[in-house]
Amino acid sequence: MSNCSPISVIRGRFLDIQQLVQHPSEIAEQVRYLEDGVLISEHGKIKWFGTWQDAQAHLPKQVEIQHYPEQLIVPGFIDTHIHYPQTEMVGAYGEQLLSWLNTYTFPTELQFKDRNYAEHIAHFFIQELLKNGTTTALVFCTVHPESVNALFEAAANFNMRLIAGKVMMDRHAPDDLCDTADSSYQDSKALIEKWHGQGRALYAITPRFAPTSTPEQLEKAGQLKQEFPDVYVHTHLSENKDEIAWVKSLFPERQGYLDVYHHYGLTGQRSVFAHCVHLEDEEWNRMHDTDSAIAFCPTSNLFLGSGLFPLNKTWEKQVKVGLGTDIGAGTSFSQLQTLNEAYKVQQLQGNKLSAFESLYHATLGGAKALDLQDKLGNFNIGKEADFVVLDLNATALQSLRQSRAKSIEDSLFALFTMGDDRSIHATYVYGQRKFSK
Ligand code: GUN
Ligand code: ZN
């Protein structure tokens, strides 16, 4: 499918965001749009990027130029929160978070004690990411260590940068889905030693959420983070009002939900908290002070009726945020569909989410949320060559709409509103084409 030369040359229309910003009003001036551009990658990294005219002196001899004259090329999408074992259960009817977990999620996750089953779904999952233009994701596995091995192996086959971890969960779930404080520590430690920094794999300590961990287990999670400071922490926070009340009753000695995680040393620069729909003001301040990140999951928040995430607060409080699909509470693998719903969630709160801000969250902002801004998120030289070739005319209706687009921003907004997996023409990982329509 892809040629195996260490060098790739891609020509086409490129769009990215050059630099991190502090405020959405600064994004437009950081937009870089090359009508006729060239990206040269070598051994997976971006070696040269610029206009076709300037490229002439840099084009390597005898390397085919992969030309996409009709498409639009953007950095690979980054999904900051997704559950691979829930791939098969998208669209589970009628419940909100806590009953949804008991009715649908736990029975589904039980299947992953079977290594073959885990491998099958892991492979399907990675292909689905690529089919949707997602080149990096922060992923929940199940409590079973083998589910983690299956996923990292599947990702390594495609050379993908992926962060994942074994769920730690020692109460309030079926016995077969529970570990213990001690076994979760031992299993996670062995997985960190096996996978963290292996190729493009990175590990996340993954307590499911405060209600399914005893204080002893959260203590162990904190111990792991101390012993391996550059691994990630990945969990859920303040998604649903009943969940928040439950956490307060389980941990009455703590000041609130986030304080539970903070107390056990689980906040910080590489900590990602999914949802954060109902944070209190002191919690927003603590998210900022600890440099923790949020995964905003609009399709999930709407599907489970969890609430409307106040995206503007992330700018006001200077808290890092990325987009998450949260499959299988979320309803699409597509970051385009996720942005479509993100826009509506902001509309319902009287705010406007611009197309350029959307692009920022899906790429460079997501990279920052995962503390990978030095490696991912735009076409700067030296970064990893992960990118997506988008087809703006995937359907007749989209083609009609695009023909009326007044600017690149308008064109992008229409794509984010109407696009889905049909809009992904090709996906490149580490300089090589790994999916093509
Ligand atoms: N909170 C705890 N577990 C889960 C989960 O699997 N999905 C979502 N959306 N929220 C959770
Ligand atoms: Zn989740």
Tab-separated table of C-alpha atoms and ligand atoms in Angstrom:
chain	number	residue	atom	x	y	z
A	1	MET	CA	0.000	0.000	0.000
A	2	SER	CA	2.740	2.494	0.839
A	3	ASN	CA	6.159	2.567	-0.700
A	4	CYS	CA	8.799	1.718	1.846
A	5	SER	CA	11.380	4.341	0.915
A	6	PRO	CA	12.435	6.319	3.994
A	7	ILE	CA	11.690	9.479	1.980
A	8	SER	CA	8.230	10.687	0.910
A	9	VAL	CA	7.361	13.754	-1.112
A	10	ILE	CA	3.787	15.032	-0.934
A	11	ARG	CA	2.461	17.905	-3.033
A	12	GLY	CA	-0.903	19.611	-2.579
A	13	ARG	CA	-2.894	22.224	-0.661
A	14	PHE	CA	-1.724	22.335	2.950
A	15	LEU	CA	-3.371	23.918	5.970
A	16	ASP	CA	-2.111	23.959	9.558
A	17	ILE	CA	-1.710	26.146	12.630
A	18	GLN	CA	1.867	27.279	13.112
A	19	GLN	CA	1.981	28.024	16.816
A	20	LEU	CA	0.232	27.486	20.117
A	21	VAL	CA	-1.920	30.416	21.209
A	22	GLN	CA	-3.368	31.760	24.455
A	23	HIS	CA	-6.660	32.963	23.026
A	24	PRO	CA	-8.892	31.987	20.086
A	25	SER	CA	-8.575	35.498	18.606
A	26	GLU	CA	-4.882	34.729	17.943
A	27	ILE	CA	-5.517	31.586	15.919
A	28	ALA	CA	-6.358	33.194	12.557
A	29	GLU	CA	-2.942	34.833	12.371
A	30	GLN	CA	-1.266	31.486	12.977
A	31	VAL	CA	-3.093	29.759	10.131
A	32	ARG	CA	-0.697	28.673	7.388
A	33	TYR	CA	-2.278	27.911	4.024
A	34	LEU	CA	-0.177	26.823	1.060
A	35	GLU	CA	-2.183	26.611	-2.179
A	36	ASP	CA	0.569	24.589	-3.784
A	37	GLY	CA	2.864	23.197	-1.143
A	38	VAL	CA	5.323	20.365	-0.630
A	39	LEU	CA	6.096	18.259	2.416
A	40	ILE	CA	9.204	16.102	2.394
A	41	SER	CA	9.541	13.499	5.112
A	42	GLU	CA	12.493	11.309	5.919
A	43	HIS	CA	12.441	8.398	8.367
A	44	GLY	CA	9.039	9.524	9.603
A	45	LYS	CA	9.958	13.147	10.354
A	46	ILE	CA	9.228	16.323	8.404
A	47	LYS	CA	12.439	17.307	6.699
A	48	TRP	CA	11.215	20.160	4.545
A	49	PHE	CA	7.939	22.058	4.154
A	50	GLY	CA	7.147	25.002	1.910
A	51	THR	CA	5.833	26.123	-1.443
A	52	TRP	CA	6.218	24.127	-4.659
A	53	GLN	CA	8.280	26.960	-6.075
A	54	ASP	CA	10.745	26.964	-3.194
A	55	ALA	CA	10.798	23.156	-3.121
A	56	GLN	CA	12.652	22.758	-6.391
A	57	ALA	CA	16.102	22.853	-4.821
A	58	HIS	CA	15.089	20.328	-2.169
A	59	LEU	CA	13.290	17.635	-4.153
A	60	PRO	CA	15.151	14.349	-3.831
A	61	LYS	CA	15.925	12.634	-7.116
A	62	GLN	CA	14.125	9.417	-8.024
A	63	VAL	CA	11.417	9.752	-5.410
A	64	GLU	CA	7.869	9.743	-6.710
A	65	ILE	CA	5.917	12.908	-5.960
A	66	GLN	CA	2.537	12.014	-4.475
A	67	HIS	CA	0.341	14.792	-5.794
A	68	TYR	CA	-3.108	15.661	-4.393
A	69	PRO	CA	-4.219	18.604	-6.527
A	70	GLU	CA	-7.901	18.416	-5.594
A	71	GLN	CA	-7.666	17.724	-1.855
A	72	LEU	CA	-6.721	19.538	1.325
A	73	ILE	CA	-3.939	18.217	3.582
A	74	VAL	CA	-4.020	18.892	7.328
A	75	PRO	CA	-2.096	17.442	10.291
A	76	GLY	CA	-3.352	14.068	11.553
A	77	PHE	CA	-6.285	14.316	13.935
A	78	ILE	CA	-5.653	13.677	17.616
A	79	ASP	CA	-8.276	11.893	19.716
A	80	THR	CA	-7.593	12.638	23.378
A	81	HIS	CA	-10.108	10.157	24.818
A	82	ILE	CA	-11.450	6.905	23.427
A	83	HIS	CA	-12.200	3.338	24.652
A	84	TYR	CA	-11.156	0.669	22.145
A	85	PRO	CA	-13.122	-2.177	23.829
A	86	GLN	CA	-16.306	-0.137	23.355
A	87	THR	CA	-15.962	-0.060	19.566
A	88	GLU	CA	-18.779	-2.585	19.168
A	89	MET	CA	-21.267	-0.870	21.492
A	90	VAL	CA	-21.797	2.556	19.956
A	91	GLY	CA	-25.464	3.472	20.125
A	92	ALA	CA	-26.481	1.545	23.276
A	93	TYR	CA	-29.988	2.782	24.009
A	94	GLY	CA	-31.630	4.710	26.746
A	95	GLU	CA	-29.297	5.107	29.735
A	96	GLN	CA	-27.236	7.804	31.379
A	97	LEU	CA	-23.686	7.231	32.614
A	98	LEU	CA	-23.998	4.979	35.675
A	99	SER	CA	-26.724	2.650	34.373
A	100	TRP	CA	-25.112	2.704	30.903
A	101	LEU	CA	-21.913	1.345	32.478
A	102	ASN	CA	-23.729	-1.458	34.305
A	103	THR	CA	-26.139	-2.366	31.522
A	104	TYR	CA	-23.891	-2.247	28.472
A	105	THR	CA	-20.266	-1.401	29.155
A	106	PHE	CA	-19.179	-3.893	31.769
A	107	PRO	CA	-20.626	-6.919	29.931
A	108	THR	CA	-18.890	-5.761	26.737
A	109	GLU	CA	-15.544	-5.295	28.446
A	110	LEU	CA	-15.703	-8.759	30.046
A	111	GLN	CA	-15.049	-10.266	26.604
A	112	PHE	CA	-11.509	-8.861	26.580
A	113	LYS	CA	-10.200	-11.505	28.936
A	114	ASP	CA	-9.908	-13.532	25.717
A	115	ARG	CA	-6.700	-12.468	23.991
A	116	ASN	CA	-7.949	-13.454	20.519
A	117	TYR	CA	-11.042	-11.366	20.960
A	118	ALA	CA	-8.954	-8.406	22.093
A	119	GLU	CA	-6.669	-8.767	19.063
A	120	HIS	CA	-9.591	-8.863	16.683
A	121	ILE	CA	-11.181	-5.699	18.062
A	122	ALA	CA	-7.815	-3.939	18.482
A	123	HIS	CA	-7.056	-4.411	14.803
A	124	PHE	CA	-10.525	-3.247	13.786
A	125	PHE	CA	-10.156	-0.228	16.073
A	126	ILE	CA	-6.800	0.912	14.673
A	127	GLN	CA	-8.122	0.636	11.137
A	128	GLU	CA	-11.186	2.632	12.090
A	129	LEU	CA	-8.987	5.403	13.522
A	130	LEU	CA	-6.960	5.580	10.311
A	131	LYS	CA	-10.080	5.483	8.176
A	132	ASN	CA	-11.221	8.582	10.058
A	133	GLY	CA	-7.935	10.460	9.755
A	134	THR	CA	-6.992	9.979	13.397
A	135	THR	CA	-3.276	9.339	13.710
A	136	THR	CA	-2.830	9.579	17.486
A	137	ALA	CA	-5.159	8.647	20.339
A	138	LEU	CA	-5.193	8.354	24.115
A	139	VAL	CA	-6.964	5.060	24.684
A	140	PHE	CA	-8.676	3.144	27.491
A	141	CYS	CA	-8.188	-0.619	27.318
A	142	THR	CA	-9.883	-2.970	29.827
A	143	VAL	CA	-8.733	-4.296	33.177
A	144	HIS	CA	-7.034	-7.227	31.379
A	145	PRO	CA	-3.302	-6.656	30.698
A	146	GLU	CA	-3.634	-8.697	27.513
A	147	SER	CA	-6.037	-6.104	26.137
A	148	VAL	CA	-3.183	-3.594	26.348
A	149	ASN	CA	-0.692	-5.876	24.624
A	150	ALA	CA	-3.198	-6.512	21.837
A	151	LEU	CA	-3.710	-2.787	21.244
A	152	PHE	CA	-0.067	-1.727	21.321
A	153	GLU	CA	0.822	-4.564	18.957
A	154	ALA	CA	-1.918	-3.541	16.529
A	155	ALA	CA	-0.744	0.106	16.648
A	156	ALA	CA	2.899	-0.914	16.141
A	157	ASN	CA	1.900	-2.649	12.892
A	158	PHE	CA	0.980	0.790	11.562
A	159	ASN	CA	3.774	2.654	13.346
A	160	MET	CA	1.211	4.833	15.134
A	161	ARG	CA	1.874	7.100	18.066
A	162	LEU	CA	-0.584	5.832	20.641
A	163	ILE	CA	-1.000	6.289	24.381
A	164	ALA	CA	-2.894	3.587	26.255
A	165	GLY	CA	-3.193	1.787	29.547
A	166	LYS	CA	-4.790	-0.984	31.548
A	167	VAL	CA	-7.912	0.002	33.449
A	168	MET	CA	-7.420	-0.061	37.215
A	169	MET	CA	-10.726	-0.924	38.877
A	170	ASP	CA	-11.144	-2.739	42.202
A	171	ARG	CA	-14.740	-2.042	43.264
A	172	HIS	CA	-18.294	-1.321	42.059
A	173	ALA	CA	-17.950	-3.508	38.969
A	174	PRO	CA	-18.485	-7.237	38.256
A	175	ASP	CA	-15.931	-9.457	40.036
A	176	ASP	CA	-14.452	-10.679	36.757
A	177	LEU	CA	-13.720	-7.105	35.768
A	178	CYS	CA	-12.004	-6.160	39.009
A	179	ASP	CA	-8.337	-6.299	39.865
A	180	THR	CA	-6.933	-5.475	43.306
A	181	ALA	CA	-4.875	-2.521	44.454
A	182	ASP	CA	-1.804	-4.705	44.434
A	183	SER	CA	-2.375	-6.608	41.182
A	184	SER	CA	-3.258	-3.393	39.347
A	185	TYR	CA	0.035	-1.918	40.510
A	186	GLN	CA	2.065	-4.967	39.457
A	187	ASP	CA	0.305	-5.356	36.100
A	188	SER	CA	0.538	-1.656	35.246
A	189	LYS	CA	4.196	-1.553	36.214
A	190	ALA	CA	5.018	-4.517	33.979
A	191	LEU	CA	3.132	-2.893	31.086
A	192	ILE	CA	4.947	0.427	31.576
A	193	GLU	CA	8.276	-1.374	31.482
A	194	LYS	CA	7.242	-3.263	28.376
A	195	TRP	CA	5.630	-0.491	26.344
A	196	HIS	CA	6.384	3.069	27.472
A	197	GLY	CA	8.739	4.567	24.887
A	198	GLN	CA	8.780	1.391	22.825
A	199	GLY	CA	8.658	2.703	19.225
A	200	ARG	CA	5.904	5.324	19.264
A	201	ALA	CA	3.976	3.764	22.169
A	202	LEU	CA	3.453	5.653	25.427
A	203	TYR	CA	1.767	4.413	28.589
A	204	ALA	CA	-1.065	5.928	30.639
A	205	ILE	CA	-1.876	4.923	34.216
A	206	THR	CA	-5.641	4.449	33.854
A	207	PRO	CA	-7.854	4.303	36.950
A	208	ARG	CA	-11.347	4.105	35.372
A	209	PHE	CA	-12.828	6.825	37.626
A	210	ALA	CA	-12.852	7.510	41.349
A	211	PRO	CA	-15.966	5.385	42.138
A	212	THR	CA	-14.392	2.160	40.836
A	213	SER	CA	-11.134	2.502	42.763
A	214	THR	CA	-10.601	2.079	46.495
A	215	PRO	CA	-8.401	4.639	48.225
A	216	GLU	CA	-5.741	1.895	48.370
A	217	GLN	CA	-5.812	1.542	44.596
A	218	LEU	CA	-5.622	5.302	43.986
A	219	GLU	CA	-2.653	5.339	46.338
A	220	LYS	CA	-0.979	2.692	44.167
A	221	ALA	CA	-1.768	4.675	41.025
A	222	GLY	CA	-0.059	7.696	42.606
A	223	GLN	CA	2.910	5.546	43.558
A	224	LEU	CA	3.278	4.424	39.948
A	225	LYS	CA	3.188	8.033	38.756
A	226	GLN	CA	5.948	8.874	41.228
A	227	GLU	CA	8.044	5.948	40.110
A	228	PHE	CA	7.476	6.664	36.397
A	229	PRO	CA	6.978	10.443	36.222
A	230	ASP	CA	6.899	10.688	32.438
A	231	VAL	CA	4.013	8.263	31.928
A	232	TYR	CA	0.505	9.674	31.544
A	233	VAL	CA	-2.522	9.575	33.851
A	234	HIS	CA	-5.862	9.099	32.092
A	235	THR	CA	-9.256	8.993	33.802
A	236	HIS	CA	-12.776	10.480	33.876
A	237	LEU	CA	-13.868	13.544	35.852
A	238	SER	CA	-17.177	15.349	36.513
A	239	GLU	CA	-19.102	13.923	33.604
A	240	ASN	CA	-22.531	13.395	35.168
A	241	LYS	CA	-24.301	14.881	38.196
A	242	ASP	CA	-25.174	11.521	39.820
A	243	GLU	CA	-21.557	10.439	39.387
A	244	ILE	CA	-20.314	13.589	41.132
A	245	ALA	CA	-22.709	13.065	44.059
A	246	TRP	CA	-21.529	9.448	44.314
A	247	VAL	CA	-17.865	10.491	44.447
A	248	LYS	CA	-18.674	13.017	47.180
A	249	SER	CA	-20.374	10.275	49.231
A	250	LEU	CA	-17.494	7.829	48.705
A	251	PHE	CA	-14.761	10.354	49.549
A	252	PRO	CA	-16.392	12.714	52.101
A	253	GLU	CA	-12.990	13.708	53.457
A	254	ARG	CA	-12.003	15.290	50.106
A	255	GLN	CA	-12.989	18.779	48.973
A	256	GLY	CA	-14.534	17.572	45.727
A	257	TYR	CA	-14.118	15.212	42.788
A	258	LEU	CA	-10.858	16.600	41.399
A	259	ASP	CA	-9.441	16.785	44.922
A	260	VAL	CA	-9.671	12.981	45.094
A	261	TYR	CA	-7.280	12.621	42.155
A	262	HIS	CA	-5.094	15.506	43.322
A	263	HIS	CA	-4.762	14.018	46.795
A	264	TYR	CA	-3.322	10.831	45.315
A	265	GLY	CA	-0.823	12.682	43.111
A	266	LEU	CA	-2.732	12.108	39.886
A	267	THR	CA	-2.965	15.675	38.548
A	268	GLY	CA	-0.196	17.190	36.425
A	269	GLN	CA	1.269	18.009	33.057
A	270	ARG	CA	0.639	14.552	31.644
A	271	SER	CA	-2.770	14.002	33.280
A	272	VAL	CA	-5.812	13.952	31.013
A	273	PHE	CA	-9.319	14.102	32.463
A	274	ALA	CA	-12.188	13.177	30.189
A	275	HIS	CA	-15.354	15.334	30.229
A	276	CYS	CA	-15.086	17.932	33.058
A	277	VAL	CA	-18.610	19.089	32.162
A	278	HIS	CA	-19.534	20.212	35.674
A	279	LEU	CA	-16.285	21.462	37.242
A	280	GLU	CA	-16.541	23.966	40.084
A	281	ASP	CA	-14.524	27.172	39.970
A	282	GLU	CA	-11.831	25.966	42.381
A	283	GLU	CA	-11.505	22.861	40.231
A	284	TRP	CA	-10.936	24.941	37.103
A	285	ASN	CA	-8.220	26.810	39.000
A	286	ARG	CA	-6.616	23.584	40.100
A	287	MET	CA	-6.712	22.178	36.566
A	288	HIS	CA	-4.773	25.271	35.522
A	289	ASP	CA	-2.373	25.298	38.478
A	290	THR	CA	-1.443	21.643	38.000
A	291	ASP	CA	-1.233	21.996	34.167
A	292	SER	CA	-3.705	19.119	33.771
A	293	ALA	CA	-5.648	18.659	30.516
A	294	ILE	CA	-9.282	18.073	29.563
A	295	ALA	CA	-10.667	15.829	26.841
A	296	PHE	CA	-13.850	17.478	25.496
A	297	CYS	CA	-16.189	14.769	24.188
A	298	PRO	CA	-19.261	16.429	22.672
A	299	THR	CA	-20.918	13.433	20.997
A	300	SER	CA	-20.668	11.478	24.242
A	301	ASN	CA	-21.891	14.327	26.446
A	302	LEU	CA	-24.952	14.715	24.236
A	303	PHE	CA	-25.602	10.991	23.788
A	304	LEU	CA	-25.488	10.203	27.534
A	305	GLY	CA	-27.273	13.461	28.377
A	306	SER	CA	-24.323	14.457	30.580
A	307	GLY	CA	-24.385	18.199	29.902
A	308	LEU	CA	-22.835	20.998	27.862
A	309	PHE	CA	-19.084	21.467	28.190
A	310	PRO	CA	-18.094	25.156	28.604
A	311	LEU	CA	-15.248	25.287	26.084
A	312	ASN	CA	-14.774	29.044	26.578
A	313	LYS	CA	-13.746	28.386	30.174
A	314	THR	CA	-10.652	26.551	28.947
A	315	TRP	CA	-9.421	29.813	27.387
A	316	GLU	CA	-10.531	31.946	30.318
A	317	LYS	CA	-8.812	29.680	32.841
A	318	GLN	CA	-5.937	28.677	30.542
A	319	VAL	CA	-6.573	24.939	30.839
A	320	LYS	CA	-5.324	22.635	28.094
A	321	VAL	CA	-8.083	20.908	26.112
A	322	GLY	CA	-8.270	18.381	23.285
A	323	LEU	CA	-11.143	16.666	21.505
A	324	GLY	CA	-12.246	13.158	22.396
A	325	THR	CA	-14.659	10.896	20.575
A	326	ASP	CA	-15.195	8.794	23.727
A	327	ILE	CA	-16.312	5.800	21.695
A	328	GLY	CA	-18.578	3.956	22.714
A	329	ALA	CA	-20.518	6.604	24.688
A	330	GLY	CA	-19.514	8.896	21.856
A	331	THR	CA	-21.248	8.159	18.590
A	332	SER	CA	-18.577	8.591	15.920
A	333	PHE	CA	-14.893	7.858	15.335
A	334	SER	CA	-14.788	10.934	13.127
A	335	GLN	CA	-13.177	14.103	14.466
A	336	LEU	CA	-15.173	15.938	11.791
A	337	GLN	CA	-18.432	14.702	13.311
A	338	THR	CA	-17.056	15.455	16.764
A	339	LEU	CA	-16.409	19.055	15.679
A	340	ASN	CA	-19.885	19.245	14.196
A	341	GLU	CA	-21.352	18.434	17.622
A	342	ALA	CA	-18.787	20.625	19.426
A	343	TYR	CA	-20.053	23.588	17.432
A	344	LYS	CA	-23.657	22.855	18.448
A	345	VAL	CA	-22.718	22.410	22.108
A	346	GLN	CA	-21.209	25.893	21.989
A	347	GLN	CA	-24.241	27.296	20.142
A	348	LEU	CA	-26.481	26.040	22.932
A	349	GLN	CA	-24.407	28.144	25.334
A	350	GLY	CA	-24.466	31.252	23.141
A	351	ASN	CA	-20.881	30.854	21.899
A	352	LYS	CA	-19.357	30.549	18.443
A	353	LEU	CA	-16.726	27.939	17.667
A	354	SER	CA	-14.804	29.094	14.589
A	355	ALA	CA	-13.490	26.690	11.953
A	356	PHE	CA	-9.903	27.669	12.717
A	357	GLU	CA	-10.396	27.115	16.444
A	358	SER	CA	-11.884	23.722	15.597
A	359	LEU	CA	-8.848	22.840	13.487
A	360	TYR	CA	-6.643	23.950	16.368
A	361	HIS	CA	-8.372	21.661	18.877
A	362	ALA	CA	-8.260	18.689	16.512
A	363	THR	CA	-4.526	19.101	15.807
A	364	LEU	CA	-2.049	21.375	17.631
A	365	GLY	CA	-4.243	21.969	20.702
A	366	GLY	CA	-4.814	18.212	21.039
A	367	ALA	CA	-1.058	17.673	20.778
A	368	LYS	CA	-0.536	20.178	23.588
A	369	ALA	CA	-3.193	18.464	25.725
A	370	LEU	CA	-1.163	15.270	25.332
A	371	ASP	CA	2.115	17.088	25.979
A	372	LEU	CA	3.218	16.116	22.463
A	373	GLN	CA	3.362	19.601	20.933
A	374	ASP	CA	7.049	19.107	20.164
A	375	LYS	CA	6.303	16.048	18.071
A	376	LEU	CA	2.811	16.493	16.605
A	377	GLY	CA	0.124	18.960	15.599
A	378	ASN	CA	1.470	20.856	12.559
A	379	PHE	CA	3.928	20.743	9.673
A	380	ASN	CA	6.904	22.311	11.422
A	381	ILE	CA	10.229	20.826	10.402
A	382	GLY	CA	11.390	18.069	12.736
A	383	LYS	CA	7.893	16.992	13.765
A	384	GLU	CA	6.527	13.553	13.004
A	385	ALA	CA	4.970	13.269	9.556
A	386	ASP	CA	1.384	12.299	10.429
A	387	PHE	CA	-1.223	13.914	8.189
A	388	VAL	CA	-4.591	13.510	6.493
A	389	VAL	CA	-5.599	14.113	2.899
A	390	LEU	CA	-9.173	15.416	2.952
A	391	ASP	CA	-11.737	15.171	0.188
A	392	LEU	CA	-13.983	18.217	0.477
A	393	ASN	CA	-16.349	16.890	-2.169
A	394	ALA	CA	-17.172	13.483	-0.695
A	395	THR	CA	-20.894	13.726	-1.498
A	396	ALA	CA	-22.960	15.606	-4.065
A	397	LEU	CA	-24.358	17.882	-1.381
A	398	GLN	CA	-20.908	18.649	0.010
A	399	SER	CA	-19.629	19.326	-3.471
A	400	LEU	CA	-22.440	21.815	-4.091
A	401	ARG	CA	-21.786	23.516	-0.761
A	402	GLN	CA	-18.009	23.648	-1.353
A	403	SER	CA	-18.528	25.186	-4.787
A	404	ARG	CA	-20.219	28.100	-3.003
A	405	ALA	CA	-17.559	28.476	-0.285
A	406	LYS	CA	-16.401	32.070	0.091
A	407	SER	CA	-13.028	31.408	1.718
A	408	ILE	CA	-10.821	28.634	3.047
A	409	GLU	CA	-12.408	29.240	6.463
A	410	ASP	CA	-15.914	28.848	5.072
A	411	SER	CA	-14.831	25.749	3.194
A	412	LEU	CA	-13.346	24.260	6.363
A	413	PHE	CA	-16.452	25.077	8.393
A	414	ALA	CA	-18.660	23.285	5.868
A	415	LEU	CA	-16.330	20.288	6.000
A	416	PHE	CA	-16.489	20.198	9.804
A	417	THR	CA	-20.277	20.424	9.700
A	418	MET	CA	-20.966	17.869	6.990
A	419	GLY	CA	-17.872	15.679	6.829
A	420	ASP	CA	-17.265	12.178	8.171
A	421	ASP	CA	-15.192	9.138	7.219
A	422	ARG	CA	-16.176	9.622	3.565
A	423	SER	CA	-14.120	12.822	3.648
A	424	ILE	CA	-10.867	10.996	4.384
A	425	HIS	CA	-9.052	10.404	1.107
A	426	ALA	CA	-5.810	9.106	2.661
A	427	THR	CA	-4.066	8.944	6.023
A	428	TYR	CA	-0.285	9.098	6.431
A	429	VAL	CA	1.511	7.837	9.505
A	430	TYR	CA	5.188	8.586	10.031
A	431	GLY	CA	5.522	9.618	6.399
A	432	GLN	CA	3.846	6.556	4.922
A	433	ARG	CA	0.348	6.129	3.529
A	434	LYS	CA	-1.482	3.700	5.830
A	435	PHE	CA	-5.025	4.244	4.644
A	436	SER	CA	-6.410	5.186	1.291
A	437	LYS	CA	-10.022	5.312	0.144
B	1	GUN	N1	-16.841	6.890	33.436
B	1	GUN	C1	-16.311	5.732	33.893
B	1	GUN	N2	-16.196	4.826	32.911
B	1	GUN	C2	-16.657	5.420	31.795
B	1	GUN	C3	-16.786	4.988	30.452
B	1	GUN	O1	-16.451	3.866	30.063
B	1	GUN	N3	-17.306	5.900	29.569
B	1	GUN	C4	-17.658	7.151	29.957
B	1	GUN	N4	-18.158	7.998	29.057
B	1	GUN	N5	-17.563	7.574	31.222
B	1	GUN	C5	-17.048	6.719	32.125
B	2	ZN	ZN	-14.615	7.632	28.497
